[in-house]
Amino acid sequence: MKKDNTLIIVNKVIVVTALLFFELFALCITEPEITEPSQFLGYEIGKALTPWQKEMDYFYLLENESDIMSIETFGESTLGKTMILAILFDGDAQKNVEQIKRLSTCEEEEAREIAGSAKPIIFLNCDIHSSEYEDTESIMQFTYELLTTYRELLKEVMVVINPSINPDGHDIYREWYSEYKGTKYAGTSPPNYHAYVGHDLNRDWHEGNTEEIRNIWNAFLKYSPQIFIDNHMMGSYGYRMYIAPECDPINPEVNPMVQEEKYMLAGYIMSEFERNGCPGVVFEEEFDLFFPGYGDSWPSLHNSIGCTWEIAEGKGPENMDIEYEELAERAKRRSEHQPTPWEGGTWSFEEQVRYRLVGWRALVNITAKIGEEILYNYHVINRKEAGREGAYIIPFEQRDVYALNKAVNKLIEQGVEVRENESAFIVPKTSPMARALLGIQSLEEPYFYDVTAWNYGLAKGLDIYEIDHMPETREAKGADVNISKVSGSGNYYLFNRTLSAIRAVNDLLSNNEEVFTLEEPITIQNVTFDAGTFAVKSPVDVYNIEFFGTNISEPSVVEEQRIAIYSTNRPGRGAMDEGWSRMVLDEFGFDYDVITDVSSLDYDILIIPEESSIELLIDGSKNYPLKNGLGKEGIESINNFVKSGGRLITWGGSSAILEHIAPITVVENEATVPGSFFLCSFESDPLTYGIMEEQPAFFWGNLTFEGGKSIATVGSLSAGYAEGSLEGKSCMVRAAVGNGDVIGYSFLPQYRASVDGSFMLLFNGLYNYS
């Protein structure tokens, strides 16, 4: 029979056409069109700044367009903005995370299997310092690239992206820049780009006093990344970019393999910078890894390869022309840490973006190449730490149960294993973070980027002991030691001056309830109640307080005071310390106003928080758009305020102002104290109610006092670093001036909202006393 070739050809055409159709259809399903940032934003990355809502909208658009990306919210900022994570992975993300978590506990054979099948996780964290504007913009471009150009790498690496850990500050800074762009103030920052702490948000990782850090704790612990990059910007006239590893001192509790792996990654990444024509990149200089409150040290102490990456900033996002001669000397030198120095020129926003993208691409590429080795090393590190012996004992019986519960819950929330028995919390030494927080810091190297001591026991007034074995225990899911109790009856109910008591007193005063205090100690049925003990006419059961009912003559009335906190109205140490002070007062229910002008002081108490120098406090900064600095007129107004019956409270560097107000001499000692604990001796005084005769205080500076009534003297160093000596010097003073008085602290009684053990020394000054 003769074949119908025409029919065969037609059939073949139909088959081929059908195959092409299905291939194109499949392609459309697996590789949909992904919108570039410039298409959505209307400008190229590196040309403008993006509001947070618009950036979020872009990420949600990418989620809709891509089959390998998902968005999840992981909390809200302090001011209520949504915080999101982008999860990028061409595979089963949940299964991958579950496998990786097994690496911390499984045996050798299973670890080898998991390392061969699971994919390492990189966590990119952006925008913690909102005036460091570039990384949160660059991350939009990089996310797009991962979903398109580098999509294949997402089969070998899982990437978790936090576009902004500080969305409040993200918009605060952009609004500020919009107001001042094109002016001489374009490179400035707002006074504070966070509801409280501004730049110090990257000093809170070990404490979690902010919503943002508590949220990032949860995100980190959920995904257990092997690599964590905290992205930043740095000064304009130094190196162009810094990557890890860090310089000494390294926190001794960081596992050595964590640091060794940073070198392994750095070699490849540095070569990529060189290949792509990015001079001026440095590693192992400038930034240490000692303090655990950074976004690189905290992950490192959780056995992740925790790194900070910094890029030189410009005048805001505007171009800067920088001559070679203007560069810092260190940036001009060719060295083993900076193979190719930058020769100067125009430093643009676009160039900052280019450097960041080269680095991120290199990181993902090298991680994909050696992912199995990274995962197996993660297993080795965790198993080695799990073999540590010994534990820390934190007894239930403490001077202040509020500080106890708060501290232990912080440990648990940041992933530290806590156990308990009938009398104490027990923290195994198997966690580097536990050892970093509960051990005593000792530092001999005279280099420190931040403070040198933070021990939880010293900071929070807790008794903590070490043992060399692990007793019988059960898991502690949370700390809720309760001492609530009412004993006896009478016309008054006494309760000790504790942190729980302060919260109760302020709530009662705000509701116009009567609160009293003992000015002299009394003994009732062989129980002595110290001066400063509070009293109410009927107990309240909503606080963790033990009440003692008795009949006594009427004690002194506690009166609510009108409190003002002075804001420097410019960024810097003063603004951050003012924010930490507000956080502490808010936690304990004090009512206050924030003021930037002291010309009219209709208050009972004026607080001037820590400032880096008396010159800056008085004169302010001239190159700033907002009025700042007390000025001579401000000093005169404060003088009149105190003489007329007001109270001035200062601490740290701001205490130097007392020489202008009171018969007190402020001494600048020949000593270096970069954030350390000293044991101090305290005199009997209304300012020391609820305080032990000897207890630690946190010093960050070398000022002490002569004159006035000395309330405390400095003793020996308890933890951290110090050169020279402050021993025997007065570190807390008060003096009458006219009808008012002043109180000065050399130490910081509310340091970063973390020294609960010293809070009472501040709180006592916020009530009336004789």
PDB file of N, CA and C in Angstrom, residues 200-235:
ATOM      1  N   ASP A 200      22.340  51.932  69.188  1.00  0.00           N
ATOM      2  CA  ASP A 200      22.554  50.878  70.185  1.00  0.00           C
ATOM      3  C   ASP A 200      21.663  49.663  69.979  1.00  0.00           C
ATOM      4  N   LEU A 201      20.815  49.664  68.956  1.00  0.00           N
ATOM      5  CA  LEU A 201      20.060  48.456  68.647  1.00  0.00           C
ATOM      6  C   LEU A 201      21.021  47.296  68.394  1.00  0.00           C
ATOM      7  N   ASN A 202      22.201  47.614  67.854  1.00  0.00           N
ATOM      8  CA  ASN A 202      23.213  46.578  67.637  1.00  0.00           C
ATOM      9  C   ASN A 202      24.117  46.411  68.854  1.00  0.00           C
ATOM     10  N   ARG A 203      23.597  46.713  70.029  1.00  0.00           N
ATOM     11  CA  ARG A 203      24.278  46.415  71.291  1.00  0.00           C
ATOM     12  C   ARG A 203      23.329  45.648  72.217  1.00  0.00           C
ATOM     13  N   ASP A 204      22.209  45.189  71.661  1.00  0.00           N
ATOM     14  CA  ASP A 204      21.142  44.614  72.490  1.00  0.00           C
ATOM     15  C   ASP A 204      20.952  43.120  72.258  1.00  0.00           C
ATOM     16  N   TRP A 205      21.797  42.494  71.433  1.00  0.00           N
ATOM     17  CA  TRP A 205      21.558  41.091  71.069  1.00  0.00           C
ATOM     18  C   TRP A 205      21.624  40.160  72.278  1.00  0.00           C
ATOM     19  N   HIS A 206      22.445  40.437  73.250  1.00  0.00           N
ATOM     20  CA  HIS A 206      22.588  39.541  74.409  1.00  0.00           C
ATOM     21  C   HIS A 206      21.553  39.817  75.491  1.00  0.00           C
ATOM     22  N   GLU A 207      20.802  40.921  75.338  1.00  0.00           N
ATOM     23  CA  GLU A 207      19.810  41.291  76.344  1.00  0.00           C
ATOM     24  C   GLU A 207      18.381  41.169  75.825  1.00  0.00           C
ATOM     25  N   GLY A 208      18.163  41.540  74.569  1.00  0.00           N
ATOM     26  CA  GLY A 208      16.817  41.469  74.019  1.00  0.00           C
ATOM     27  C   GLY A 208      15.843  42.416  74.695  1.00  0.00           C
ATOM     28  N   ASN A 209      16.293  43.628  74.991  1.00  0.00           N
ATOM     29  CA  ASN A 209      15.389  44.606  75.600  1.00  0.00           C
ATOM     30  C   ASN A 209      14.451  45.245  74.579  1.00  0.00           C
ATOM     31  N   THR A 210      14.767  45.109  73.292  1.00  0.00           N
ATOM     32  CA  THR A 210      13.947  45.708  72.244  1.00  0.00           C
ATOM     33  C   THR A 210      13.117  44.644  71.536  1.00  0.00           C
ATOM     34  N   GLU A 211      11.974  45.056  71.022  1.00  0.00           N
ATOM     35  CA  GLU A 211      11.112  44.142  70.266  1.00  0.00           C
ATOM     36  C   GLU A 211      11.852  43.562  69.074  1.00  0.00           C
ATOM     37  N   GLU A 212      12.620  44.411  68.395  1.00  0.00           N
ATOM     38  CA  GLU A 212      13.290  43.991  67.176  1.00  0.00           C
ATOM     39  C   GLU A 212      14.286  42.870  67.427  1.00  0.00           C
ATOM     40  N   ILE A 213      15.043  42.964  68.500  1.00  0.00           N
ATOM     41  CA  ILE A 213      16.038  41.926  68.786  1.00  0.00           C
ATOM     42  C   ILE A 213      15.348  40.647  69.256  1.00  0.00           C
ATOM     43  N   ARG A 214      14.296  40.762  70.041  1.00  0.00           N
ATOM     44  CA  ARG A 214      13.576  39.552  70.433  1.00  0.00           C
ATOM     45  C   ARG A 214      12.989  38.853  69.209  1.00  0.00           C
ATOM     46  N   ASN A 215      12.536  39.623  68.243  1.00  0.00           N
ATOM     47  CA  ASN A 215      12.013  39.030  67.011  1.00  0.00           C
ATOM     48  C   ASN A 215      13.106  38.316  66.221  1.00  0.00           C
ATOM     49  N   ILE A 216      14.280  38.934  66.146  1.00  0.00           N
ATOM     50  CA  ILE A 216      15.356  38.302  65.373  1.00  0.00           C
ATOM     51  C   ILE A 216      15.890  37.071  66.098  1.00  0.00           C
ATOM     52  N   TRP A 217      15.845  37.069  67.436  1.00  0.00           N
ATOM     53  CA  TRP A 217      16.155  35.826  68.173  1.00  0.00           C
ATOM     54  C   TRP A 217      15.279  34.692  67.654  1.00  0.00           C
ATOM     55  N   ASN A 218      13.980  34.947  67.605  1.00  0.00           N
ATOM     56  CA  ASN A 218      13.046  33.895  67.196  1.00  0.00           C
ATOM     57  C   ASN A 218      13.316  33.436  65.771  1.00  0.00           C
ATOM     58  N   ALA A 219      13.595  34.381  64.888  1.00  0.00           N
ATOM     59  CA  ALA A 219      13.858  34.029  63.491  1.00  0.00           C
ATOM     60  C   ALA A 219      15.132  33.199  63.374  1.00  0.00           C
ATOM     61  N   PHE A 220      16.165  33.595  64.078  1.00  0.00           N
ATOM     62  CA  PHE A 220      17.424  32.852  64.040  1.00  0.00           C
ATOM     63  C   PHE A 220      17.231  31.437  64.566  1.00  0.00           C
ATOM     64  N   LEU A 221      16.583  31.310  65.705  1.00  0.00           N
ATOM     65  CA  LEU A 221      16.412  29.993  66.321  1.00  0.00           C
ATOM     66  C   LEU A 221      15.498  29.106  65.487  1.00  0.00           C
ATOM     67  N   LYS A 222      14.580  29.700  64.750  1.00  0.00           N
ATOM     68  CA  LYS A 222      13.701  28.914  63.893  1.00  0.00           C
ATOM     69  C   LYS A 222      14.469  28.272  62.748  1.00  0.00           C
ATOM     70  N   TYR A 223      15.407  29.018  62.155  1.00  0.00           N
ATOM     71  CA  TYR A 223      16.083  28.527  60.944  1.00  0.00           C
ATOM     72  C   TYR A 223      17.484  27.972  61.186  1.00  0.00           C
ATOM     73  N   SER A 224      18.097  28.249  62.333  1.00  0.00           N
ATOM     74  CA  SER A 224      19.426  27.708  62.657  1.00  0.00           C
ATOM     75  C   SER A 224      20.406  27.855  61.499  1.00  0.00           C
ATOM     76  N   PRO A 225      20.666  29.084  61.032  1.00  0.00           N
ATOM     77  CA  PRO A 225      21.557  29.264  59.883  1.00  0.00           C
ATOM     78  C   PRO A 225      23.006  28.907  60.211  1.00  0.00           C
ATOM     79  N   GLN A 226      23.714  28.407  59.214  1.00  0.00           N
ATOM     80  CA  GLN A 226      25.137  28.127  59.387  1.00  0.00           C
ATOM     81  C   GLN A 226      25.971  29.393  59.200  1.00  0.00           C
ATOM     82  N   ILE A 227      25.441  30.334  58.406  1.00  0.00           N
ATOM     83  CA  ILE A 227      26.139  31.588  58.136  1.00  0.00           C
ATOM     84  C   ILE A 227      25.164  32.731  58.377  1.00  0.00           C
ATOM     85  N   PHE A 228      25.603  33.733  59.135  1.00  0.00           N
ATOM     86  CA  PHE A 228      24.759  34.883  59.438  1.00  0.00           C
ATOM     87  C   PHE A 228      25.568  36.142  59.139  1.00  0.00           C
ATOM     88  N   ILE A 229      25.086  36.965  58.199  1.00  0.00           N
ATOM     89  CA  ILE A 229      25.777  38.200  57.834  1.00  0.00           C
ATOM     90  C   ILE A 229      24.943  39.380  58.306  1.00  0.00           C
ATOM     91  N   ASP A 230      25.506  40.177  59.215  1.00  0.00           N
ATOM     92  CA  ASP A 230      24.864  41.396  59.682  1.00  0.00           C
ATOM     93  C   ASP A 230      25.474  42.550  58.895  1.00  0.00           C
ATOM     94  N   ASN A 231      24.680  43.203  58.072  1.00  0.00           N
ATOM     95  CA  ASN A 231      25.184  44.176  57.107  1.00  0.00           C
ATOM     96  C   ASN A 231      25.130  45.602  57.652  1.00  0.00           C
ATOM     97  N   HIS A 232      26.211  46.342  57.416  1.00  0.00           N
ATOM     98  CA  HIS A 232      26.378  47.679  57.973  1.00  0.00           C
ATOM     99  C   HIS A 232      27.082  48.596  56.983  1.00  0.00           C
ATOM    100  N   MET A 233      27.201  49.872  57.406  1.00  0.00           N
ATOM    101  CA  MET A 233      28.086  50.829  56.748  1.00  0.00           C
ATOM    102  C   MET A 233      28.984  51.444  57.809  1.00  0.00           C
ATOM    103  N   MET A 234      30.123  52.029  57.345  1.00  0.00           N
ATOM    104  CA  MET A 234      31.083  52.603  58.278  1.00  0.00           C
ATOM    105  C   MET A 234      31.538  53.965  57.742  1.00  0.00           C
ATOM    106  N   GLY A 235      32.539  54.559  58.385  1.00  0.00           N
ATOM    107  CA  GLY A 235      33.003  55.893  58.027  1.00  0.00           C
ATOM    108  C   GLY A 235      33.474  56.004  56.587  1.00  0.00           C
TER     109      GLY A 235
END
